[in-house]
Structure formats: structure tokens, C-alpha cells
mmCIF file of C-alpha atoms in Angstrom:
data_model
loop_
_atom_site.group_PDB
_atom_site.id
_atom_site.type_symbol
_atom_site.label_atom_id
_atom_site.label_comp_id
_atom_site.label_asym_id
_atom_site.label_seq_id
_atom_site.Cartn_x
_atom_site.Cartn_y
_atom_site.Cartn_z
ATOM 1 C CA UNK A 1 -90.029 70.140 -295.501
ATOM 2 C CA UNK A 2 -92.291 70.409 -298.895
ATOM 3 C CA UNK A 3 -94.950 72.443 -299.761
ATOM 4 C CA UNK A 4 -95.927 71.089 -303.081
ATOM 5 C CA UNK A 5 -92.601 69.683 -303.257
ATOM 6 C CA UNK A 6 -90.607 72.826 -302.800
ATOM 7 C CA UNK A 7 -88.514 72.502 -299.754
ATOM 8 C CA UNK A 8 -89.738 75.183 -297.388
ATOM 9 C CA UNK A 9 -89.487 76.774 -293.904
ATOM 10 C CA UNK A 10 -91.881 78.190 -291.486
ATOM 11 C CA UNK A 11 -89.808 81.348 -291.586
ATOM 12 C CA UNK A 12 -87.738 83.421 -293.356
ATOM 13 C CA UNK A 13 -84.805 85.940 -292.361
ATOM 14 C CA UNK A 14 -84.174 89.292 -294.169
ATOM 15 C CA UNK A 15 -81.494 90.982 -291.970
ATOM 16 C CA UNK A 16 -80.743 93.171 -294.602
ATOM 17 C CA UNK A 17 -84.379 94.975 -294.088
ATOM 18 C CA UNK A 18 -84.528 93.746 -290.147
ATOM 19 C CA UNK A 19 -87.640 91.912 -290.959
ATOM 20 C CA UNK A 20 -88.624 88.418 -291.181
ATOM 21 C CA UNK A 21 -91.709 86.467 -292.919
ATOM 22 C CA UNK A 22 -93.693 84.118 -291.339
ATOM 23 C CA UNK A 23 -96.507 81.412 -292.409
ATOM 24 C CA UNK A 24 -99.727 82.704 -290.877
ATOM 25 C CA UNK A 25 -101.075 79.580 -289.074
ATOM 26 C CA UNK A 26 -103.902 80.678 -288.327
ATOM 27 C CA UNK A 27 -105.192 80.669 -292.176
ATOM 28 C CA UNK A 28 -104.287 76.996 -292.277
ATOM 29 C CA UNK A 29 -105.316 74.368 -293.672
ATOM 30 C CA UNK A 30 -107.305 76.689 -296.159
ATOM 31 C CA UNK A 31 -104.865 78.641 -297.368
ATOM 32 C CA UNK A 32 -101.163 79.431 -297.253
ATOM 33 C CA UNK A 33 -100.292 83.337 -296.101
ATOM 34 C CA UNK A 34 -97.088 84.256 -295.622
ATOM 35 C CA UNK A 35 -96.911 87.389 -292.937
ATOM 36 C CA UNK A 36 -94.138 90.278 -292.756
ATOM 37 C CA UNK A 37 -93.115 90.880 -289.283
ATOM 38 C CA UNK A 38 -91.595 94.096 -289.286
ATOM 39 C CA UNK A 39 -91.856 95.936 -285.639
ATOM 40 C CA UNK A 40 -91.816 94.002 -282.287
ATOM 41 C CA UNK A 41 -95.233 94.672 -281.322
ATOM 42 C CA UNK A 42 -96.211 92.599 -284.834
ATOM 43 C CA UNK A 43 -93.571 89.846 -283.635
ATOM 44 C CA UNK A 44 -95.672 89.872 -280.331
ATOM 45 C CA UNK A 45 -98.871 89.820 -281.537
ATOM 46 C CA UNK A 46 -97.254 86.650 -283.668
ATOM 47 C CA UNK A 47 -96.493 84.466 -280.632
ATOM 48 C CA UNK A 48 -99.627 85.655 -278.856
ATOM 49 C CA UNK A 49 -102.243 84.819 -281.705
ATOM 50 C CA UNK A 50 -100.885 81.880 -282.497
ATOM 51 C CA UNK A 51 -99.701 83.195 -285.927
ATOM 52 C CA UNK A 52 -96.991 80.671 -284.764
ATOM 53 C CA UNK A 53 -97.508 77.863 -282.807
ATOM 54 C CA UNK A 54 -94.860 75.246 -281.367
ATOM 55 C CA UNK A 55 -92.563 75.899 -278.780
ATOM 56 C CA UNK A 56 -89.441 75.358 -281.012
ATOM 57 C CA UNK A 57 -91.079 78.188 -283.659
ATOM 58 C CA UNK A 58 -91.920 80.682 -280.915
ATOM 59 C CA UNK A 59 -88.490 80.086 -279.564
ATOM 60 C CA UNK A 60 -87.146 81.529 -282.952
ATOM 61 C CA UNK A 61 -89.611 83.714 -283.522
ATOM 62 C CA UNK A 62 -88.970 85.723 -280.223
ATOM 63 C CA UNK A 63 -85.715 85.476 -281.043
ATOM 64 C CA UNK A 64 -85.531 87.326 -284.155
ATOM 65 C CA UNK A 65 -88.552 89.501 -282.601
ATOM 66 C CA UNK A 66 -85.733 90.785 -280.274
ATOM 67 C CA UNK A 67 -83.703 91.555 -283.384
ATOM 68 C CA UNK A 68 -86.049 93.605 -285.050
ATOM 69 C CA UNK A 69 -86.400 95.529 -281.850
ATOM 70 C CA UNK A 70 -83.464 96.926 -281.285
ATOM 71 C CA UNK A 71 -82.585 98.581 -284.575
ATOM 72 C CA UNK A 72 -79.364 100.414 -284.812
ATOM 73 C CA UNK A 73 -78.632 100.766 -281.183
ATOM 74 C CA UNK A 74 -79.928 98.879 -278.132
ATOM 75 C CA UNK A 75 -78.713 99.891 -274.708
ATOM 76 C CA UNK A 76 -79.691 97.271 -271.914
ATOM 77 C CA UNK A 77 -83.133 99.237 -270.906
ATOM 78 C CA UNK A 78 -83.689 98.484 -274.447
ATOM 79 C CA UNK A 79 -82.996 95.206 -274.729
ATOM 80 C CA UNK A 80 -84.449 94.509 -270.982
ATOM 81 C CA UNK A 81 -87.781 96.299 -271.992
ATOM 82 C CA UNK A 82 -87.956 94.523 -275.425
ATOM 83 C CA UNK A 83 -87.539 90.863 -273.936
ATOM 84 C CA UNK A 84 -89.897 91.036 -271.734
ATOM 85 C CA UNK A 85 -92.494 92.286 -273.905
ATOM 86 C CA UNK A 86 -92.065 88.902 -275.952
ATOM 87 C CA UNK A 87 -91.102 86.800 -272.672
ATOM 88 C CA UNK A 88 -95.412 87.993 -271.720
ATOM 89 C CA UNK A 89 -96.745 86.584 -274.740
ATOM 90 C CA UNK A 90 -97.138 83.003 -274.055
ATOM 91 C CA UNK A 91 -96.680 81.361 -270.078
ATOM 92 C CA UNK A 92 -96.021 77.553 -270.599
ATOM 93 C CA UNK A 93 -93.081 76.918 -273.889
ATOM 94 C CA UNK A 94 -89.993 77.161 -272.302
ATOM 95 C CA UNK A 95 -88.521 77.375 -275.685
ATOM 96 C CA UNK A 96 -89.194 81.012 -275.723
ATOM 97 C CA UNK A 97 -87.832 81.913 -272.190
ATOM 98 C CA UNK A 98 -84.898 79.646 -272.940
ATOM 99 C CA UNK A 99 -84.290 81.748 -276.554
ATOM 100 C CA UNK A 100 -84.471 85.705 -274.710
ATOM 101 C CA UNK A 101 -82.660 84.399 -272.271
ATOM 102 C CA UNK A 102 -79.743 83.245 -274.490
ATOM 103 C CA UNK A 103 -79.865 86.386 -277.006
ATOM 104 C CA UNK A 104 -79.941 88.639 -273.632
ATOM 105 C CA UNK A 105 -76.597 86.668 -272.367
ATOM 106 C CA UNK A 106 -74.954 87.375 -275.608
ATOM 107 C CA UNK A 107 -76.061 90.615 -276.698
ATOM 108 C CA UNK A 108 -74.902 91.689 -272.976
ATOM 109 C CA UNK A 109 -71.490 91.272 -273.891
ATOM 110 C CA UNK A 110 -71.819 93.339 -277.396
ATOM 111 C CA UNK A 111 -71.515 97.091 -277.052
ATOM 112 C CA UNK A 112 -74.943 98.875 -277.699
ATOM 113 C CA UNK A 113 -73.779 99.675 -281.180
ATOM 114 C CA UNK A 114 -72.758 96.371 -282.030
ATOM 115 C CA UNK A 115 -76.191 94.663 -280.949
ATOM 116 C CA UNK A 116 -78.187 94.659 -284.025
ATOM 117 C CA UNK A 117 -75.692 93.033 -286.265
ATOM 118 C CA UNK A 118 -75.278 90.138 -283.525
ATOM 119 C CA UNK A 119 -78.566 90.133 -282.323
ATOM 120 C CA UNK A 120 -79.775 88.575 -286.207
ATOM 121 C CA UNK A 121 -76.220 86.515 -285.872
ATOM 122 C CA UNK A 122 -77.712 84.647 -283.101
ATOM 123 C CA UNK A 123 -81.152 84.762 -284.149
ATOM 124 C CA UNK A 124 -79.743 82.748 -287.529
ATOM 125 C CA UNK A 125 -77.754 80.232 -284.815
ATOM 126 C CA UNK A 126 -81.378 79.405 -282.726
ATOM 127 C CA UNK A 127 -82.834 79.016 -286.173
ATOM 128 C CA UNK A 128 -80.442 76.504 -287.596
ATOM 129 C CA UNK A 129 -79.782 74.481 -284.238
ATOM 130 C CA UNK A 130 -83.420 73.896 -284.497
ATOM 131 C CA UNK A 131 -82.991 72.756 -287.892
ATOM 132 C CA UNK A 132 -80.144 70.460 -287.306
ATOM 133 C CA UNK A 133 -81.737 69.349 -283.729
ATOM 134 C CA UNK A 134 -84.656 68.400 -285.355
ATOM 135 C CA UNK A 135 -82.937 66.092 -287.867
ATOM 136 C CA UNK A 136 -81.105 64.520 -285.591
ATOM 137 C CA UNK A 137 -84.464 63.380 -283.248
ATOM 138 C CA UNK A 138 -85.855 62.103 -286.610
ATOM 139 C CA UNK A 139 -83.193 59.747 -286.476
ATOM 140 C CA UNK A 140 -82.996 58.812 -283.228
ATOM 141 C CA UNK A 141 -86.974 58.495 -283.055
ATOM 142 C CA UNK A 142 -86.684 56.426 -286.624
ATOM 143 C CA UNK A 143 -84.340 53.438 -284.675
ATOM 144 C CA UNK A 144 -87.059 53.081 -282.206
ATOM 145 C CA UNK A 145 -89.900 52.171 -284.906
ATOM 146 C CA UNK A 146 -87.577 49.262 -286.348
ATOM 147 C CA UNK A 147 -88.310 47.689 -283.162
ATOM 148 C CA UNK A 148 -92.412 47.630 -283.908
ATOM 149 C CA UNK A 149 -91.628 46.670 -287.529
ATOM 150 C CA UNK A 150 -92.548 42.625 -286.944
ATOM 151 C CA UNK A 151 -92.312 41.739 -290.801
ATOM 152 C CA UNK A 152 -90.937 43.699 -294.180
ATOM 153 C CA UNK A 153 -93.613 45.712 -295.453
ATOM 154 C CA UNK A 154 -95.998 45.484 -292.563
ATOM 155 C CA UNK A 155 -97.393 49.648 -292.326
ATOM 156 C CA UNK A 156 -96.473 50.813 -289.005
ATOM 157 C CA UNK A 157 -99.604 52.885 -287.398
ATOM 158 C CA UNK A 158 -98.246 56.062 -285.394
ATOM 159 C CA UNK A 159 -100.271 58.337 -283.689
ATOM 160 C CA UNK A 160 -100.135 62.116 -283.075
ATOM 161 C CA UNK A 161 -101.707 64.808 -280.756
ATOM 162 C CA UNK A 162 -101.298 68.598 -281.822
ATOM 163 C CA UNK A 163 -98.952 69.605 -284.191
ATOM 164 C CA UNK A 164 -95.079 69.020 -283.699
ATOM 165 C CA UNK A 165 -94.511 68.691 -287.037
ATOM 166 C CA UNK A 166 -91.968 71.331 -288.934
ATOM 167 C CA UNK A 167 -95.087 73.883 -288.743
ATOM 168 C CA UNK A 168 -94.089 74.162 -285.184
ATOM 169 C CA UNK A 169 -90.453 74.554 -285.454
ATOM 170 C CA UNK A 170 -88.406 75.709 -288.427
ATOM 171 C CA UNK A 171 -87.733 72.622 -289.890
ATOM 172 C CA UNK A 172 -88.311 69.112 -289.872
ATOM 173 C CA UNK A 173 -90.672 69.092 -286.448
ATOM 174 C CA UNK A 174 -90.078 66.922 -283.520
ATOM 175 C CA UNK A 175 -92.395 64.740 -282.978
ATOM 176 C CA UNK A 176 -93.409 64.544 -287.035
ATOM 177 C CA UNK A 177 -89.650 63.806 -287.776
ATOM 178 C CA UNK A 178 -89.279 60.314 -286.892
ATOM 179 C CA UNK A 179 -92.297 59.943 -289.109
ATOM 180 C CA UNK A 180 -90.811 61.477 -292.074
ATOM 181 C CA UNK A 181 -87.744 60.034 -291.607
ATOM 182 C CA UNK A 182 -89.462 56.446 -291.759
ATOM 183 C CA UNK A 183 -91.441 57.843 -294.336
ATOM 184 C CA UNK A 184 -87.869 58.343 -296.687
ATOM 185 C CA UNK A 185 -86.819 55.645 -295.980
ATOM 186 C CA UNK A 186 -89.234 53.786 -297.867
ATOM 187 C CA UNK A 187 -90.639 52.130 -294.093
ATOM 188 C CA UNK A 188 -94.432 52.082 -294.577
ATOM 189 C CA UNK A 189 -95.960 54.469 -292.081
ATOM 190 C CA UNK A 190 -99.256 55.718 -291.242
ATOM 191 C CA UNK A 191 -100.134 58.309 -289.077
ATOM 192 C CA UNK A 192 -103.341 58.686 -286.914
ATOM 193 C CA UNK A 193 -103.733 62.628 -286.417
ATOM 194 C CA UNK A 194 -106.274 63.448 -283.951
ATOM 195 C CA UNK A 195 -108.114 66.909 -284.249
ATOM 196 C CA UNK A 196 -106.879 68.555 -281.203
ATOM 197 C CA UNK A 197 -109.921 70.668 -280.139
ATOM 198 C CA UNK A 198 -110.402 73.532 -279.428
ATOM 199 C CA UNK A 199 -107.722 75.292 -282.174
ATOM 200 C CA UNK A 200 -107.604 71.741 -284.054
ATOM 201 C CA UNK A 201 -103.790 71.826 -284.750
ATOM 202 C CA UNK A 202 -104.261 68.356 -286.074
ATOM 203 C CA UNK A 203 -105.584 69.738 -289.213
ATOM 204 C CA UNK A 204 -102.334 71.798 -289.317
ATOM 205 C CA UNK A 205 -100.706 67.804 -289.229
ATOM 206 C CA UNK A 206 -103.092 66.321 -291.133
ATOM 207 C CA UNK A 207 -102.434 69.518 -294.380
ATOM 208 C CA UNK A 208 -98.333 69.478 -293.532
ATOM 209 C CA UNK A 209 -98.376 65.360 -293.869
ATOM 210 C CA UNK A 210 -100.344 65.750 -297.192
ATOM 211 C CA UNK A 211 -98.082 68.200 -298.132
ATOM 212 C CA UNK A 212 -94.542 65.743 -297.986
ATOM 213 C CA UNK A 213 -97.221 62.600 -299.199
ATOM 214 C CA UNK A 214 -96.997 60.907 -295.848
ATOM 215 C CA UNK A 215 -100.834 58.964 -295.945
ATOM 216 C CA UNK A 216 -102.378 59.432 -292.883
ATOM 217 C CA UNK A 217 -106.583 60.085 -291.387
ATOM 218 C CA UNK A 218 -107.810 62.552 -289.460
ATOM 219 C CA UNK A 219 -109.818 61.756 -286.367
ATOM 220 C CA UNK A 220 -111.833 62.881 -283.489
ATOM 221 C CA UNK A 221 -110.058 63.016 -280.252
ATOM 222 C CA UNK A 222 -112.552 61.071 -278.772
ATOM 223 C CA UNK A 223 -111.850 58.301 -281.519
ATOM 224 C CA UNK A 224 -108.025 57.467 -280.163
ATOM 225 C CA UNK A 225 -109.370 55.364 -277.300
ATOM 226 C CA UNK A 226 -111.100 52.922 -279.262
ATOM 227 C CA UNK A 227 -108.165 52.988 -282.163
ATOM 228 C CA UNK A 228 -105.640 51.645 -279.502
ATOM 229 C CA UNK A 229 -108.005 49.376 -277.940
ATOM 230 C CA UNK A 230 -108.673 48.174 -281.579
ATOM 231 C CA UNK A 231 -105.108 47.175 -282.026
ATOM 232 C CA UNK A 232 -104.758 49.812 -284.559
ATOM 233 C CA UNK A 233 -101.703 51.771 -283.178
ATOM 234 C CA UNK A 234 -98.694 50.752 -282.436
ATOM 235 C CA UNK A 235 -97.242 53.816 -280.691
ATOM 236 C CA UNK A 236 -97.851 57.409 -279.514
ATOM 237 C CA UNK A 237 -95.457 59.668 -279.846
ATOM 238 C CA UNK A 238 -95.981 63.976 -278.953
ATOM 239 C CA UNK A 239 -94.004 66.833 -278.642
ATOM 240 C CA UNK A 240 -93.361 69.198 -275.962
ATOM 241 C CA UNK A 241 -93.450 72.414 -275.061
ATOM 242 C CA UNK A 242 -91.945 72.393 -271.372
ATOM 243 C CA UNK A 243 -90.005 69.273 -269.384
ATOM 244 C CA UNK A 244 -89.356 69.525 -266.058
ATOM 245 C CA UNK A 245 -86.129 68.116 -264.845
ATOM 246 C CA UNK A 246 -87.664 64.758 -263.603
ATOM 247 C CA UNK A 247 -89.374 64.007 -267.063
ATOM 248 C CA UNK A 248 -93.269 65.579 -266.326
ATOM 249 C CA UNK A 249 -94.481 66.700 -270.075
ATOM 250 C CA UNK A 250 -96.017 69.913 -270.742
ATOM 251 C CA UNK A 251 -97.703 68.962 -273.780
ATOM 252 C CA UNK A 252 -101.433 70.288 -275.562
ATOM 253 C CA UNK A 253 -104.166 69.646 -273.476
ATOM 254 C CA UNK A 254 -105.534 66.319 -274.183
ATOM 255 C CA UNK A 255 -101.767 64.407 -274.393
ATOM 256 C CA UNK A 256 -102.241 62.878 -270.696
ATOM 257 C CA UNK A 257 -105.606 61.046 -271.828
ATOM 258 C CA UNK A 258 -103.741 59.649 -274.836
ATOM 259 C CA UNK A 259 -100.763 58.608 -272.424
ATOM 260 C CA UNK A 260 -102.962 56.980 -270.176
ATOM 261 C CA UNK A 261 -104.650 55.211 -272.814
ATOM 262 C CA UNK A 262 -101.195 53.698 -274.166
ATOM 263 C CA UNK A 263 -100.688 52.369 -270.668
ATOM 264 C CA UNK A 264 -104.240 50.743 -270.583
ATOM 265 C CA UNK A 265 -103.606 48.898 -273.863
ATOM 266 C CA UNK A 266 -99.763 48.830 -273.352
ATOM 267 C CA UNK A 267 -98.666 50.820 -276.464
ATOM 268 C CA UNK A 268 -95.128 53.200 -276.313
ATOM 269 C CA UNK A 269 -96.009 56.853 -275.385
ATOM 270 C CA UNK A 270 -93.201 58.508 -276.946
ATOM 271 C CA UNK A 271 -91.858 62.276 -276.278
ATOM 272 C CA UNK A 272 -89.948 64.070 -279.184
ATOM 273 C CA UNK A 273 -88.257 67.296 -277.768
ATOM 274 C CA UNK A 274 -84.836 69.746 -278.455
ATOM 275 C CA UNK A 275 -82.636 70.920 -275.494
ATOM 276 C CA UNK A 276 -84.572 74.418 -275.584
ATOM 277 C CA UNK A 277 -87.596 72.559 -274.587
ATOM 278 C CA UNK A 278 -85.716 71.400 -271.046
ATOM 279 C CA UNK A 279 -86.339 72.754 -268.180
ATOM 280 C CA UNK A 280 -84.142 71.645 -265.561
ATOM 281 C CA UNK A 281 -84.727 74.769 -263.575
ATOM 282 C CA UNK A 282 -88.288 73.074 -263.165
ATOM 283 C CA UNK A 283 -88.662 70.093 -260.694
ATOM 284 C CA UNK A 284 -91.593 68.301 -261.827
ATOM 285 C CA UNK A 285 -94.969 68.821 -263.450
ATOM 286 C CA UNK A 286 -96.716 70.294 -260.702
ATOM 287 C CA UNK A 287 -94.462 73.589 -261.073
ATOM 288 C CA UNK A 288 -94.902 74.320 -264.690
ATOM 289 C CA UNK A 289 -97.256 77.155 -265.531
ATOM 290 C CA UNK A 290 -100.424 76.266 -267.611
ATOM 291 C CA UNK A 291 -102.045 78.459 -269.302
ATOM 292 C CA UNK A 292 -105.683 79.553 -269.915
ATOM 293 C CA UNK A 293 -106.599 80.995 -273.150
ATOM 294 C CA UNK A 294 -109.618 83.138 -274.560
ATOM 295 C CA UNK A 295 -112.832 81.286 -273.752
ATOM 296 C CA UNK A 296 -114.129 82.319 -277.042
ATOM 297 C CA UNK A 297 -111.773 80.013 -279.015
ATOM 298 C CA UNK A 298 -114.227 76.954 -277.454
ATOM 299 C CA UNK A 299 -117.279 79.492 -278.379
ATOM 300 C CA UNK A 300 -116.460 79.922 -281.406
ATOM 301 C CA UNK A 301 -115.959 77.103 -284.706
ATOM 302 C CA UNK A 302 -113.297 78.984 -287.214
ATOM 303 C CA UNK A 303 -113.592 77.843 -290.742
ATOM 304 C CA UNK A 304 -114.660 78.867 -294.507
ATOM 305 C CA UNK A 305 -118.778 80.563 -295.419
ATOM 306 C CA UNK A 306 -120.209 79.142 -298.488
ATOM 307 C CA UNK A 307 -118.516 81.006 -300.494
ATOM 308 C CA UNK A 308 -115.058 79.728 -299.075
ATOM 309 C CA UNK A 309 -114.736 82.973 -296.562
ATOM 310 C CA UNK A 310 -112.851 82.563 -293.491
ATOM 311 C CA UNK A 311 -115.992 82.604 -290.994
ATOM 312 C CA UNK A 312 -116.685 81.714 -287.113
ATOM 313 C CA UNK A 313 -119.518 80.027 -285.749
ATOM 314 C CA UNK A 314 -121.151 80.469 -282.578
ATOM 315 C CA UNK A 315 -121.545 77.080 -281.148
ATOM 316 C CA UNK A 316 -122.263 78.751 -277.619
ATOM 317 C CA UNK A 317 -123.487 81.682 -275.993
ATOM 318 C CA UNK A 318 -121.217 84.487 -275.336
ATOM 319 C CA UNK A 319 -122.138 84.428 -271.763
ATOM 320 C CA UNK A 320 -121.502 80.701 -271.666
ATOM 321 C CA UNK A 321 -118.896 79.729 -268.803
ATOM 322 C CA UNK A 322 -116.006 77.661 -270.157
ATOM 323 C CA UNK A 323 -112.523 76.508 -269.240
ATOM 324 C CA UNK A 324 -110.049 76.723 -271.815
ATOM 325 C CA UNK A 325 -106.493 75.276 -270.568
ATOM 326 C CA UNK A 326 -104.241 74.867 -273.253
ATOM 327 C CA UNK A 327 -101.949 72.610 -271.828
ATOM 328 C CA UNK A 328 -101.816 69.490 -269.375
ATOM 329 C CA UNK A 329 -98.918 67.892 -267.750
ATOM 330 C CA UNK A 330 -98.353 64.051 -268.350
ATOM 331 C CA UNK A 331 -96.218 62.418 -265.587
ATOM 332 C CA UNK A 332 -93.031 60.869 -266.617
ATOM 333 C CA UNK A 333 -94.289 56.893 -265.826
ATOM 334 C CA UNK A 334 -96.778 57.355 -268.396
ATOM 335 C CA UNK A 335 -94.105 58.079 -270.670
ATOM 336 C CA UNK A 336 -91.866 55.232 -272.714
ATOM 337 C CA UNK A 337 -88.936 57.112 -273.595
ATOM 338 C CA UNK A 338 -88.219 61.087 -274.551
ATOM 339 C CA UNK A 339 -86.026 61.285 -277.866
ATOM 340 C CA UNK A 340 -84.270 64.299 -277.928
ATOM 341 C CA UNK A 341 -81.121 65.639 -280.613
ATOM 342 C CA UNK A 342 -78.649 63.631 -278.556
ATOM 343 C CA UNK A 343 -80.652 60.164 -278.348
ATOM 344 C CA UNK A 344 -83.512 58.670 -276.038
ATOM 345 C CA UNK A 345 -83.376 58.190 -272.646
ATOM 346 C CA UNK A 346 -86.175 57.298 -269.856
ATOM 347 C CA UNK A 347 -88.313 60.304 -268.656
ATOM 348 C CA UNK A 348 -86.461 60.949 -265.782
ATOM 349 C CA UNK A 349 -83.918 62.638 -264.024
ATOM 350 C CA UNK A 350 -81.148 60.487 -264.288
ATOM 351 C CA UNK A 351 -82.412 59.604 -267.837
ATOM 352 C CA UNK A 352 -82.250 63.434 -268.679
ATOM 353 C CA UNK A 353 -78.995 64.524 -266.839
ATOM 354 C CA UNK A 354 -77.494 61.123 -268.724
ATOM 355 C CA UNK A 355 -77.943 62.888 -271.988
ATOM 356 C CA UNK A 356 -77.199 66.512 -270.777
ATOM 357 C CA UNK A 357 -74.787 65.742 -267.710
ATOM 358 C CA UNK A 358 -73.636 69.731 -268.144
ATOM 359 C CA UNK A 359 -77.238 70.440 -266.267
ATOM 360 C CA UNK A 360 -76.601 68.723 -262.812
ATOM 361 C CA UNK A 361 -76.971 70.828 -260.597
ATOM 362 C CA UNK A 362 -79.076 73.305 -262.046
#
């Protein structure tokens, strides 16, 4: 997407050098730092702070972490110990599991002298399947809003949780890309982006939207409630970062208070996700791993000092007890459709095996 209307992506390649660059999230929205990731320890680190966020992007990014690990030669102990280095980084995106797992099946089959070279080969392929995936739910997603478009130039009001925009994958986004696709097309289109506390990846929405001129307003999270009940939204729409085979969404924590709210005031909860980010190995909800991050990121307020500083504010005690889930699971008849790269189906098993029939039986 743009950044100041130069076409950009979250990450860049060098296979030449066996590094690649990233955008360091974590500085945004105040300022735009691009990182080098050069060893797999960095590429770790990457995933784990939330240098990159989104399952699609840490998908990639472990992928090409497993690249720059091997170097010349990779034996399977190698490539074994190297995976699961970056397979410990983050529990709950299946994306990344999914990506080792598919750069371990191939590089298998490449003698150990051979790996590197293939290893950024398929590294390149997750990259630009994302890319093209990505596209592809933007259209999909952008056939659905012509059904809440009641009369020509009438702004359609679409609201967000997180950020599934093309920060979190390496293009385009997933949820975000039916929006920008409307948003080309000349459709009038609004977008309600709700903080997301505690890391506020909204903001990371709210700067990416500004970014490609989409208009849109930032709110609380508390604030969504009354915006539906208002008759100010038409639909909902999220991305993922696991679904189980039955159509349960593993989504940032806070998504299943939004879906229930759609139901109350019977607005379309929408789920925007790529193949990578199903899991039909997992039966429902109840079986996906959620996981519990740093207490101090709810201690703690990040932002800029007074003299436009990156600072953090204690806004509680460092003894304070907190909780500090990062995810919640949404169950699948809260949930209006899931638009994926090959169309939309219901959130369910059939609805998910209709679209990907290769999977029964998994």
C-alpha cells in the first residue's frame, strides 16, 4: 500500500546479503524505522517484540528468519533447531506454525548444500501468496459491502478491531482490504478504528488508513457499543490469527465483545483471513492456545516526552496484579461470514471444507 503515496511493503528481501528489512512497529504511529534483520536470534526477537505484528507478517517473517539461519549449509539438526527457535516465539498465529512447517517440508527434500538458495526461494513464494491472497479477499470482501450500499453515494460506516491492515501482512491486509478496495473504487467508506488496548494496534490502523487517504476516527474500545447501538455502523469486519476447523476465531482480545455487540444490534460480523490462517488440525475454539503476554505492557502507557521522546508511563504499580491475554476466541454463530482468497463462506465446517475441500479429513 502507500506511505506518502509510494507503494510500499512491510518487508523487504535482500537474498543477495541473507538479510531482510523490516518496519519496526513498535515506533509507530510516531515515526517510521525500518529494521535490518540479519541473524535469527534478531528475526526472533522480531516476532517476539512485536517488531511485527499480524499473523500473515509473522508467517513471512519466520519464514525468511529460517533463511537467514541456515547460511551456506543446513543439515536437518540445523534446520530442526532453527525452526523451533522461531516456532517459540509467539503461541496463538497459526500463520507462523503453518509457514516452518511448509519451508521444513521443502527444504527436507533439498540436499544440505542446496538449502539456502531454496530456503529464500520459498521464503519469496510465502511472501507473494500473501500478497496475491490478500488482493483477492479485498475483492471478495468488496462484493459483500454492495449489499449495505442502500443508495449511490450513501458513506458506508465499517468498523475495525486491531490491525489487519497491510501492516500485518505484506501487502494489502485482510481485513483492511475490502476497505481499500471500496475505497478505489470510488465507494464512499468510513472506517471506525477502535484503539485496541493494551498495545493500541488501532493507532497502527488509524496512521496506515491516513497513509492511503482512507477518512476514518479513532475511538475508545469502550465507544463501539454505543456506535452500533447508534445506528452508526453498518458492519464489523476483523482478521484472524488462528481458525479452528468449525469456524471459532482467534482474533485480539476484545473481538468477541464487538461480535456480540453486532448480534445485539444485528449488524454483519465479518472475518477476513488467508489459507495460512486455517487450522483444520484444530476442532474448535476451546483448543486453540491463548496467550498471556508481559503484564507490564497494561502497566505501562508507551508514547512521546515533551520533547517528542519515545517515553513509558507508569499508570500502575509494578507490583500491581494484572491479566494480560492477548487473544480471545469468538464462536463461529457470532460470526456472518469468513472471506478468505477463494470467496466467503459461513463460519463453519462445511462452510470451510466447501472452499478448501483438499482439507477433509485432516
Amino acid at each position: 500500500m502507500n506511505i506518502n503515496g509510494i507503494p510500499t511493503r512491510t518487508l523487504r528481501a535482500h537474498p543477495e546479503q541473507r538479510v531482510i528489512d523490516i518496519i519496526d512497529q513498535t515506533r509507530l504511529p510516531h515515526a517510521l524505522h525500518w529494521v535490518r534483520l540479519t541473524t535469527l536470534a534478531e528475526a526472533a526477537h522480531a516476532i517476539r517484540a512485536m517488531q511485527v505484528r499480524g499473523a500473515p507478517l509473522i508467517g513471512a517473517t519466520a519464514a525468511y528468519g529460517l533463511a537467514i539461519a541456515l547460511g551456506t549449509t543446513a543439515d536437518d539438526t540445523h534446520l530442526a533447531s532453527a525452526a523451533a527457535v522461531l516456532r517459540s516465539t509467539r503461541p496463538t498465529a497459526v500463520n507462523l506454525h503453518w509457514a516452518l512447517a511448509r519451508m521444513e517440508k521443502v527444504l527436507r527434500t533439498v540436499p544440505p548444500e542446496l538449502r539456502c538458495a531454496a530456503a529464500w526461494a520459498e521464503a519469496e513464494a510465502i511472501a507473494e501468496e500473501d500478497v496475491a491472497q490478500n488482493a483477492a479477499i479485498g475483492q471478495h470482501g468488496l462484493k459483500l459491502w454492495n449489499d449495505l450500499i442502500v443508495a449511490d453515494g450513501q458513506t458506508l460506516n465499517i468498523m475495525t478491531h486491531c490491525n489487519a491492515g497491510w501492516l500485518a501482512t505484506v501487502d494489502w491486509g485482510t481485513a483492511l482490504s475490502p476497505v481499500y478496495a471500496a475505497h478505489d473504487a470510488g465507494v464512499p467508506v468510513h472506517v471506525w478504528v477502535s484503539e485496541t488496548r493494551p498495545r493500541n494496534q488501532g493507532l497502527l490502523t488509524a496512521w496506515e488508513l491516513e497513509q492511503h487517504g482512507v477518512p476514518h476516527t479513532l475511538i475508545a474500545d469502550n465507544a463501539a457499543g454505543l456506535l452500533m447501538r447508534s445506528g452508526k455502523v453498518d458492519a464489523v469486519i476483523v482478521g484472524a490469527d488462528r481458525i479452528a476447523a468449525n469456524g471459532d476465531v482467534a482474533n485480539k482480545v476484545g473481538t468477541y465483545l464487538k461480535a456480540l455487540a453486532c448480534a445485539d444490534n444485528g449488524i454483519p460480523f465479518y472475518v477476513a483471513a488467508p489459507r495460512s490462517t486455517l487450522d483444520f488440525a484444530c476442532a474448535d475454539g476451546a483448543d486453540i492456545p491463548i496467550e498471556e503476554r508481559d503484564g507490564d505492557e497494561f502497566r505501562l502507557v508507551h508514547g512521546l516526552d515533551q520533547h517528542g521522546q519515545p517515553a513509558a508511563l507508569r499508570q500502575l504499580p509494578a507490583g500491581e496484579d494484572v491479566a494480560n491475554p492477548a487473544f480471545d476466541v469468538t464462536p463461529n454463530w457470532l460470526v456472518k461470514a469468513i472471506i478468505t482468497e477463494r470467496g466467503v463462506c459461513p463460519a463453519s465446517q462445511a462452510g470451510l471444507l466447501a472452499l478448501y475441500p483438499e482439507e477433509a479429513g485432516v
